[in-house]
Short mmCIF file of C-alpha atoms in Angstrom, two decimals:
data_model
loop_
_atom_site.label_atom_id
_atom_site.label_comp_id
_atom_site.label_asym_id
_atom_site.label_seq_id
_atom_site.Cartn_x
_atom_site.Cartn_y
_atom_site.Cartn_z
CA MET A 1 -40.82 4.39 12.92
CA LEU A 2 -41.08 0.99 11.24
CA GLY A 3 -39.24 -0.50 14.19
CA LEU A 4 -35.92 1.21 13.40
CA THR A 5 -34.06 2.82 16.27
CA MET A 6 -31.19 5.24 15.86
CA PRO A 7 -28.51 2.77 17.07
CA ARG A 8 -29.77 0.21 14.54
CA ILE A 9 -29.69 2.81 11.79
CA LEU A 10 -26.11 3.73 12.68
CA ARG A 11 -25.05 0.10 12.77
CA ALA A 12 -26.60 -0.44 9.38
CA SER A 13 -24.76 2.55 7.92
CA GLU A 14 -21.46 1.13 9.12
CA ALA A 15 -21.79 -1.99 7.01
CA ILE A 16 -23.13 -0.50 3.78
CA VAL A 17 -21.36 -1.68 0.67
CA THR A 18 -23.37 -0.56 -2.32
CA GLU A 19 -25.13 -3.25 -4.33
CA LYS A 20 -25.61 -0.99 -7.35
CA MET A 21 -21.93 -0.29 -7.83
CA ILE A 22 -20.00 -2.70 -9.98
CA ALA A 23 -16.50 -3.52 -8.75
CA ARG A 24 -14.02 -2.98 -11.55
CA ALA A 25 -11.24 -4.47 -9.43
CA LYS A 26 -11.31 -7.69 -7.44
CA SER A 27 -8.12 -6.77 -5.63
CA VAL A 28 -5.55 -4.03 -5.03
CA VAL A 29 -1.77 -4.33 -4.87
CA PHE A 30 -0.37 -1.27 -3.12
CA LEU A 31 3.36 -0.90 -3.83
CA PHE A 32 4.38 1.60 -1.16
CA GLN A 33 7.59 3.49 -1.97
CA TRP A 34 8.60 4.44 1.57
CA GLY A 35 10.91 7.43 1.84
CA GLY A 36 9.50 9.44 -1.06
CA PRO A 37 10.78 8.87 -4.63
CA SER A 38 11.56 11.88 -6.78
CA HIS A 39 8.95 12.55 -9.45
CA LEU A 40 11.59 14.47 -11.45
CA GLU A 41 13.76 11.33 -11.72
CA THR A 42 10.94 8.93 -12.54
CA PHE A 43 7.62 9.88 -14.18
CA ASP A 44 7.46 13.70 -14.34
CA MET A 45 10.78 14.87 -15.69
CA LYS A 46 11.50 18.53 -16.40
CA PRO A 47 14.33 18.59 -18.98
CA ASP A 48 13.66 22.24 -19.85
CA ALA A 49 13.84 23.44 -16.25
CA PRO A 50 16.87 25.46 -15.12
CA GLU A 51 20.08 23.80 -14.01
CA GLY A 52 19.72 22.91 -10.36
CA ILE A 53 16.19 21.65 -10.94
CA ARG A 54 16.18 19.35 -13.97
CA GLY A 55 18.68 16.87 -12.53
CA PHE A 56 21.08 14.57 -14.36
CA HIS A 57 18.77 11.99 -15.92
CA LYS A 58 17.54 12.33 -19.50
CA PRO A 59 13.96 11.69 -20.63
CA ILE A 60 13.26 8.84 -23.03
CA LYS A 61 10.14 8.05 -25.02
CA SER A 62 7.82 5.37 -23.74
CA SER A 63 5.25 3.03 -25.27
CA ALA A 64 2.57 5.65 -24.58
CA ASP A 65 2.33 8.73 -26.78
CA GLY A 66 3.57 11.84 -25.03
CA ILE A 67 4.80 10.05 -21.89
CA TYR A 68 8.52 10.27 -21.16
CA VAL A 69 10.40 8.62 -18.30
CA SER A 70 13.94 8.58 -16.97
CA ASP A 71 16.64 7.05 -19.14
CA ARG A 72 17.41 4.81 -16.15
CA LEU A 73 14.07 3.06 -16.74
CA PRO A 74 14.11 1.69 -20.32
CA LYS A 75 12.12 -1.47 -19.46
CA THR A 76 9.63 0.57 -17.48
CA ALA A 77 9.23 2.86 -20.49
CA LYS A 78 7.88 -0.12 -22.42
CA ILE A 79 4.96 -0.67 -20.06
CA MET A 80 3.74 2.93 -19.84
CA ASP A 81 0.94 2.04 -22.25
CA LYS A 82 -0.49 -0.06 -19.39
CA VAL A 83 -0.62 2.70 -16.76
CA THR A 84 -2.20 5.95 -15.66
CA LEU A 85 0.07 8.60 -14.16
CA ILE A 86 -1.37 11.11 -11.72
CA ARG A 87 1.13 13.97 -11.84
CA SER A 88 -0.74 16.33 -9.54
CA MET A 89 -0.65 14.51 -6.19
CA HIS A 90 -0.17 16.95 -3.34
CA HIS A 91 -0.62 17.62 0.38
CA THR A 92 1.20 19.57 3.12
CA MET A 93 2.74 16.88 5.38
CA LYS A 94 6.54 17.20 5.30
CA ASN A 95 7.41 14.56 7.91
CA HIS A 96 7.62 10.87 7.08
CA ASN A 97 5.33 9.50 9.78
CA SER A 98 2.56 12.03 9.19
CA ALA A 99 2.87 11.82 5.40
CA GLY A 100 3.15 8.04 5.58
CA TYR A 101 -0.04 7.82 7.63
CA TYR A 102 -1.78 10.01 5.04
CA ALA A 103 -0.55 7.79 2.20
CA LEU A 104 -1.52 4.53 3.92
CA SER A 105 -4.94 5.56 5.22
CA GLY A 106 -6.13 8.32 2.89
CA HIS A 107 -6.80 10.60 5.85
CA ALA A 108 -4.84 13.71 6.78
CA PRO A 109 -3.26 13.50 10.24
CA PRO A 110 -4.25 16.02 12.93
CA SER A 111 -0.86 17.69 12.58
CA ASP A 112 2.37 17.42 10.62
CA ASP A 113 4.35 15.81 13.43
CA GLN A 114 7.20 13.35 13.06
CA ARG A 115 6.26 12.04 16.52
CA LEU A 116 2.83 10.96 15.30
CA LYS A 117 2.16 7.59 16.93
CA ASP A 118 -0.17 4.73 16.08
CA SER A 119 -3.38 5.37 18.02
CA PRO A 120 -7.07 4.29 18.00
CA ASP A 121 -7.87 7.96 17.39
CA LEU A 122 -6.32 7.71 13.92
CA PHE A 123 -7.89 6.09 10.87
CA PRO A 124 -7.24 2.47 9.85
CA SER A 125 -5.31 1.23 6.85
CA TYR A 126 -6.97 0.77 3.47
CA ALA A 127 -6.55 -2.97 3.92
CA SER A 128 -8.46 -2.95 7.21
CA VAL A 129 -11.31 -0.91 5.77
CA VAL A 130 -11.63 -3.43 2.94
CA ASP A 131 -11.60 -6.27 5.47
CA ARG A 132 -14.36 -4.56 7.45
CA LEU A 133 -16.63 -3.67 4.53
CA ALA A 134 -15.89 -6.27 1.86
CA PRO A 135 -14.27 -9.25 3.60
CA GLY A 136 -13.18 -12.27 1.65
CA ARG A 137 -14.75 -15.64 2.21
CA GLY A 138 -13.27 -18.80 3.61
CA GLU A 139 -9.79 -19.31 4.94
CA ILE A 140 -7.98 -16.83 2.67
CA PRO A 141 -7.24 -13.52 4.46
CA THR A 142 -8.80 -10.42 2.97
CA ALA A 143 -5.55 -8.47 3.29
CA ALA A 144 -1.83 -9.12 3.65
CA SER A 145 1.18 -6.86 4.17
CA PHE A 146 4.87 -7.69 3.75
CA PRO A 147 7.84 -8.07 3.87
CA TRP A 148 8.20 -5.38 6.56
CA THR A 149 6.20 -2.79 8.41
CA VAL A 150 7.43 0.77 7.87
CA SER A 151 8.69 3.16 10.50
CA ASP A 152 10.77 6.27 11.03
CA GLY A 153 11.81 6.35 14.65
CA SER A 154 8.46 4.81 15.58
CA PHE A 155 5.88 2.60 13.91
CA THR A 156 4.13 4.63 11.22
CA PRO A 157 0.35 4.84 11.74
CA GLY A 158 -2.05 3.73 9.04
CA GLN A 159 -0.85 0.12 8.80
CA ARG A 160 -3.30 -1.49 11.24
CA ALA A 161 -7.04 -1.59 11.85
CA SER A 162 -7.08 1.09 14.56
CA PHE A 163 -10.64 1.69 15.83
CA LEU A 164 -12.08 -1.02 13.56
CA GLY A 165 -10.59 -3.64 15.88
CA LYS A 166 -7.60 -5.96 15.70
CA GLN A 167 -9.62 -8.63 13.92
CA HIS A 168 -9.40 -6.40 10.83
CA ASP A 169 -5.60 -6.10 10.87
CA PRO A 170 -4.00 -7.31 7.65
CA PHE A 171 -2.05 -10.56 7.79
CA PHE A 172 1.50 -9.33 8.38
CA VAL A 173 4.30 -11.48 6.93
CA LEU A 174 7.51 -10.06 8.37
CA ARG A 175 9.99 -12.33 6.64
CA ASP A 176 12.21 -11.95 3.60
CA PRO A 177 10.64 -14.00 0.77
CA SER A 178 13.97 -13.99 -1.08
CA ALA A 179 15.62 -15.97 1.72
CA PRO A 180 16.40 -19.62 0.81
CA ASP A 181 14.56 -20.83 3.92
CA PHE A 182 11.52 -18.57 3.49
CA ALA A 183 8.54 -20.28 5.13
CA LEU A 184 5.66 -19.42 7.41
CA PRO A 185 5.68 -21.64 10.50
CA GLU A 186 2.52 -19.77 11.57
CA LEU A 187 0.66 -21.72 8.88
CA SER A 188 1.90 -25.08 10.12
CA LEU A 189 0.51 -27.06 13.04
CA PRO A 190 2.84 -28.11 15.87
CA PRO A 191 3.99 -31.74 15.62
CA GLY A 192 1.46 -34.16 17.08
CA ILE A 193 -1.44 -31.69 17.15
CA SER A 194 -4.25 -32.07 14.63
CA TYR A 195 -6.43 -29.24 13.42
CA GLU A 196 -9.41 -30.82 15.22
CA ARG A 197 -7.49 -30.98 18.49
CA LEU A 198 -6.37 -27.38 18.14
CA THR A 199 -9.95 -26.29 17.45
CA ALA A 200 -11.15 -28.14 20.53
CA ARG A 201 -8.53 -26.37 22.63
CA ARG A 202 -9.71 -23.08 21.22
CA GLU A 203 -13.31 -23.82 22.16
CA LEU A 204 -12.20 -24.63 25.70
CA GLN A 205 -10.31 -21.35 25.91
CA LYS A 206 -13.38 -19.44 24.72
CA LEU A 207 -15.48 -21.08 27.41
CA VAL A 208 -13.01 -20.13 30.13
CA ASP A 209 -12.75 -16.60 28.78
CA SER A 210 -16.50 -16.13 28.75
CA GLN A 211 -16.82 -17.46 32.31
CA THR A 212 -14.13 -15.13 33.62
CA ARG A 213 -15.37 -12.21 31.47
CA LEU A 214 -11.87 -11.61 30.14
CA MET A 215 -13.20 -10.69 26.74
CA ASP A 216 -15.29 -7.85 28.16
CA HIS A 217 -12.31 -5.74 29.16
CA SER A 218 -11.97 -3.81 25.92
CA ALA A 219 -12.83 -3.65 22.26
CA GLU A 220 -9.22 -4.54 21.51
CA ALA A 221 -9.56 -7.77 23.47
CA ARG A 222 -12.71 -8.64 21.56
CA GLY A 223 -10.78 -7.90 18.39
CA ILE A 224 -8.14 -10.40 19.43
CA GLU A 225 -10.86 -13.05 19.63
CA GLY A 226 -11.73 -12.43 15.98
CA TYR A 227 -8.05 -12.43 15.09
CA TYR A 228 -7.64 -15.87 16.69
CA GLU A 229 -10.58 -17.20 14.70
CA LYS A 230 -9.00 -16.00 11.46
CA ALA A 231 -5.68 -17.55 12.43
CA LEU A 232 -7.35 -20.92 13.03
CA SER A 233 -9.05 -20.71 9.66
CA MET A 234 -5.76 -19.95 7.92
CA LEU A 235 -4.07 -22.89 9.65
CA HIS A 236 -6.54 -25.16 7.89
CA SER A 237 -5.90 -23.70 4.43
CA GLU A 238 -3.85 -25.74 2.00
CA LYS A 239 -4.57 -23.08 -0.64
CA LEU A 240 -2.97 -20.34 1.48
CA ARG A 241 0.09 -22.44 2.28
CA ALA A 242 0.50 -23.17 -1.41
CA ALA A 243 0.26 -19.47 -2.29
CA PHE A 244 3.15 -18.68 0.05
CA ASP A 245 5.30 -21.48 -1.35
CA LEU A 246 7.52 -19.56 -3.76
CA SER A 247 9.48 -22.73 -4.52
CA LYS A 248 6.62 -23.66 -6.83
CA GLU A 249 7.62 -20.81 -9.15
CA PRO A 250 10.13 -21.59 -11.94
CA ASP A 251 13.59 -20.20 -11.31
CA LYS A 252 13.32 -18.13 -14.49
CA ILE A 253 10.28 -16.27 -13.15
CA ARG A 254 11.91 -15.70 -9.77
CA ASP A 255 15.06 -14.41 -11.44
CA THR A 256 13.04 -12.05 -13.63
CA TYR A 257 11.40 -10.48 -10.59
CA GLY A 258 14.80 -10.20 -8.91
CA ARG A 259 16.13 -12.21 -5.99
CA THR A 260 15.56 -9.35 -3.58
CA ALA A 261 13.07 -8.99 -0.74
CA TYR A 262 11.10 -6.43 -2.75
CA GLY A 263 11.23 -8.38 -6.01
CA GLN A 264 10.11 -11.65 -4.44
CA SER A 265 7.44 -9.77 -2.50
CA CYS A 266 5.98 -8.52 -5.77
CA LEU A 267 5.94 -12.11 -7.03
CA LEU A 268 4.30 -13.20 -3.79
CA ALA A 269 1.71 -10.43 -4.28
CA ARG A 270 0.77 -11.93 -7.63
CA ARG A 271 0.38 -15.38 -6.06
CA LEU A 272 -1.81 -14.03 -3.25
CA VAL A 273 -4.03 -12.19 -5.71
CA GLU A 274 -4.43 -15.47 -7.57
CA ALA A 275 -5.39 -17.13 -4.28
CA GLY A 276 -8.09 -14.51 -3.61
CA VAL A 277 -6.48 -11.94 -1.28
CA LYS A 278 -8.23 -8.61 -1.88
CA PHE A 279 -5.68 -6.07 -0.64
CA VAL A 280 -1.95 -6.67 -0.73
CA THR A 281 0.56 -4.11 0.55
CA VAL A 282 4.20 -4.47 -0.48
CA ASN A 283 6.57 -2.08 1.27
CA PHE A 284 9.70 -1.10 -0.65
CA ALA A 285 11.77 -0.88 2.54
CA PRO A 286 11.27 -0.88 6.31
CA SER A 287 13.16 2.40 6.81
CA ILE A 288 13.29 5.71 4.97
CA GLY A 289 16.91 4.91 4.03
CA GLY A 290 18.49 7.11 1.41
CA GLN A 291 22.13 6.78 2.39
CA SER A 292 22.95 3.28 1.14
CA THR A 293 23.27 1.58 -2.22
CA THR A 294 22.19 -1.78 -0.81
CA ALA A 295 19.12 -1.14 1.38
CA GLY A 296 16.55 1.36 2.57
CA GLY A 297 13.91 3.67 1.17
CA TRP A 298 13.94 6.74 -1.07
CA ASP A 299 14.87 9.46 1.47
CA THR A 300 17.88 10.81 -0.41
CA HIS A 301 18.81 14.15 1.21
CA GLY A 302 22.54 13.65 0.80
CA PHE A 303 23.13 13.42 4.53
CA ASN A 304 26.48 12.28 5.98
CA ASP A 305 28.45 13.08 2.85
CA THR A 306 26.27 10.87 0.63
CA ARG A 307 24.77 11.92 -2.71
CA MET A 308 21.32 11.18 -4.05
CA PHE A 309 22.06 10.44 -7.69
CA PRO A 310 24.77 7.77 -7.26
CA ILE A 311 22.55 6.09 -4.65
CA ILE A 312 19.34 5.94 -6.68
CA ASP A 313 21.29 5.02 -9.84
CA ALA A 314 22.88 2.07 -8.05
CA TYR A 315 19.92 0.85 -6.01
CA HIS A 316 16.44 2.39 -6.23
CA MET A 317 16.20 2.83 -9.99
CA PRO A 318 17.52 -0.67 -10.87
CA MET A 319 15.15 -2.19 -8.28
CA THR A 320 12.22 -0.33 -9.81
CA GLU A 321 13.34 -1.13 -13.33
CA GLN A 322 13.44 -4.85 -12.56
CA THR A 323 10.29 -5.29 -10.49
CA LEU A 324 7.67 -2.86 -11.79
CA PRO A 325 7.63 -3.85 -15.49
CA THR A 326 8.07 -7.52 -14.61
CA PHE A 327 5.14 -7.43 -12.22
CA LEU A 328 2.79 -5.54 -14.55
CA ASN A 329 3.70 -7.70 -17.56
CA ASP A 330 3.27 -10.89 -15.57
CA MET A 331 -0.10 -9.75 -14.23
CA ASP A 332 -1.23 -8.75 -17.71
CA ASP A 333 -0.02 -11.96 -19.35
CA ARG A 334 -1.99 -14.00 -16.80
CA GLY A 335 -5.17 -12.00 -17.31
CA LEU A 336 -4.99 -10.59 -13.78
CA LEU A 337 -4.27 -6.93 -14.45
CA ASP A 338 -7.73 -5.92 -15.67
CA GLU A 339 -9.22 -7.07 -12.36
CA THR A 340 -6.34 -5.97 -10.12
CA LEU A 341 -5.62 -2.33 -9.35
CA VAL A 342 -1.89 -1.70 -8.89
CA VAL A 343 -0.87 1.50 -7.10
CA TRP A 344 2.78 2.64 -7.02
CA VAL A 345 3.27 5.70 -4.82
CA GLY A 346 5.32 7.15 -1.96
CA GLU A 347 4.32 9.45 0.87
CA PHE A 348 5.56 12.51 -1.06
CA GLY A 349 7.98 13.57 -3.78
CA ARG A 350 11.25 15.47 -3.56
CA THR A 351 12.19 19.08 -3.96
CA PRO A 352 12.54 20.38 -7.50
CA LYS A 353 15.49 22.47 -6.33
CA ILE A 354 18.59 20.36 -5.78
CA ASN A 355 20.10 21.09 -2.38
CA LYS A 356 23.69 21.89 -1.42
CA ASN A 357 24.39 18.14 -1.03
CA ILE A 358 23.48 17.64 -4.71
CA SER A 359 20.37 15.79 -3.53
CA ARG A 360 16.67 16.47 -3.00
CA ASP A 361 14.63 17.01 0.16
CA HIS A 362 10.98 16.27 1.08
CA TRP A 363 8.33 17.78 -1.20
CA PRO A 364 4.64 16.95 -0.60
CA GLN A 365 3.40 19.92 -2.66
CA CYS A 366 3.58 17.93 -5.92
CA TYR A 367 4.45 14.32 -6.80
CA THR A 368 3.33 11.43 -8.99
CA ALA A 369 1.32 8.27 -8.41
CA LEU A 370 1.24 5.41 -10.92
CA LEU A 371 -1.89 3.28 -11.32
CA ALA A 372 -2.43 0.26 -13.52
CA GLY A 373 -5.23 -2.22 -14.16
CA GLY A 374 -8.37 -2.57 -12.10
CA GLY A 375 -10.48 -0.36 -14.32
CA VAL A 376 -8.14 2.61 -14.91
CA LYS A 377 -7.13 3.92 -18.31
CA ARG A 378 -4.00 2.77 -20.10
CA GLY A 379 -1.33 5.16 -21.39
CA PHE A 380 -3.03 8.09 -19.69
CA VAL A 381 -1.87 11.12 -17.69
CA HIS A 382 -4.16 12.86 -15.23
CA GLY A 383 -3.24 16.31 -13.97
CA ALA A 384 0.01 18.15 -14.51
CA SER A 385 2.68 19.89 -12.51
CA ASP A 386 4.00 23.35 -13.30
CA LYS A 387 7.13 23.95 -15.39
CA ASN A 388 9.48 23.07 -12.52
CA GLY A 389 7.44 20.30 -10.92
CA GLU A 390 6.79 22.40 -7.82
CA TYR A 391 3.00 22.59 -7.66
CA PRO A 392 0.01 21.11 -9.48
CA ALA A 393 -0.88 23.16 -12.55
CA GLU A 394 -3.94 21.13 -13.52
CA LYS A 395 -6.44 18.89 -11.72
CA PRO A 396 -4.86 18.64 -8.26
CA VAL A 397 -5.32 15.33 -6.45
CA LYS A 398 -4.99 14.62 -2.73
CA PRO A 399 -4.40 11.23 -1.07
CA ASP A 400 -8.06 11.44 0.02
CA ASP A 401 -9.09 11.35 -3.65
CA LEU A 402 -6.80 8.44 -4.44
CA ALA A 403 -8.34 6.55 -1.50
CA ALA A 404 -11.88 7.30 -2.70
CA THR A 405 -10.94 6.06 -6.17
CA MET A 406 -9.47 2.80 -4.86
CA TYR A 407 -12.58 2.07 -2.81
CA HIS A 408 -14.82 2.96 -5.74
CA LEU A 409 -12.99 0.59 -8.07
CA LEU A 410 -13.36 -2.17 -5.47
CA GLY A 411 -17.11 -1.56 -5.45
CA ILE A 412 -17.17 0.12 -2.04
CA ARG A 413 -18.88 3.48 -1.68
CA HIS A 414 -16.21 5.96 -0.63
CA ASP A 415 -18.69 7.77 1.63
CA THR A 416 -19.60 4.62 3.57
CA GLU A 417 -19.56 5.38 7.28
CA VAL A 418 -17.84 3.45 10.03
CA HIS A 419 -17.65 4.34 13.71
CA ASP A 420 -14.52 5.81 15.26
CA VAL A 421 -13.10 5.26 18.72
CA ALA A 422 -15.72 7.62 20.20
CA ASN A 423 -18.49 5.77 18.31
CA ARG A 424 -19.06 8.71 15.97
CA PRO A 425 -19.98 7.93 12.34
CA VAL A 426 -17.15 8.91 9.98
CA PRO A 427 -16.77 8.29 6.23
CA ILE A 428 -14.05 5.96 5.06
CA SER A 429 -12.89 8.76 2.74
CA TYR A 430 -13.40 12.51 2.58
CA GLY A 431 -12.09 12.56 -0.98
CA LYS A 432 -13.72 12.50 -4.39
CA VAL A 433 -13.50 9.72 -6.95
CA ILE A 434 -11.16 10.69 -9.81
CA GLN A 435 -13.62 9.83 -12.54
CA GLU A 436 -11.26 10.91 -15.35
CA VAL A 437 -8.83 8.04 -14.70
CA ILE A 438 -11.50 5.33 -14.92
CA ALA A 439 -11.70 3.57 -18.28
#
């Protein structure tokens, strides 16, 4: 009827971004705490819990009424009036790769399997969904991810575009922005080759490819074509090159963020948001870590005669204390926070019960996510854990719901359908928008 066929209807549904919704956020900065930080040592302390659960940190008052944080985070305590805490995050994935995929895509994996591999059968990253449904304009990429990809034995799924096609991969920057020689040669033309000459070469390649039907081999190959086009556009962007030039920042600002890969990545995230990037992912570490005071993620089991508390006190907590309040204050001072949603979260929390190594193990049954800006309330707590921080006691939230809320704040309907690897229509999120956290 009316000239609409079913395939055309399905194609139309894949590209729907509601016109009636108003985007509260222009961009998202996703600060991914790989390895799983302990909620009991950060934003959901249990000082009245029994010994063996409450830990060794003491709670201190914050700038928000009724919100206490660890005494290792005094600067962070001063910015709690800018944030919403969701203290009832939960799921059932106990392995890093499966839980990581859930955290990075908002979709539960088919099984809780540490061997879970990146596959077109799995869902794409948040960044890729945003690139597919609400792409930026011009030469600035819609999404960027740095300074590492994350893995635990194998590349963790949920970081790429999967069945959406490689052209929707985020722009990966796999270099340490704190390095003195930090630069992106990818954004510079080879000596003696102009942009016009490079474009002409590209057109010739496309002609040859079409004549030999190379681009008909697979959807992935066609995705590579789109990826090349984006790369050419970025090569021509002075604005993008300038955004990545951290030498333009005063030394005082760079020192305040911390001269670490994570600290400078947070600063770079601010610069990319200013340049118009819509979804920025900053990974705390490339590995789950947990056994070093100089590198790695939050996976502090106490393996190999190490101990959690000395490690996080020397490394993870100081890193968080330096970067998180600096980043949020800087964003707020520049008028960027109200239109930028910041999400600080890991793939799970850690066990309330301290183990025999005086450390904590994986605990997806209850943990905390921190949100700031982008239309969420300030100085607010959503949900609650029980008396020992073991399970949600009020208003449980799954990663699916957090995903739906992020899309909603970006002005994208969370039930928008895309087509999976088998060409079946699937929603970008099966969750529900957490209306209570929206200001």
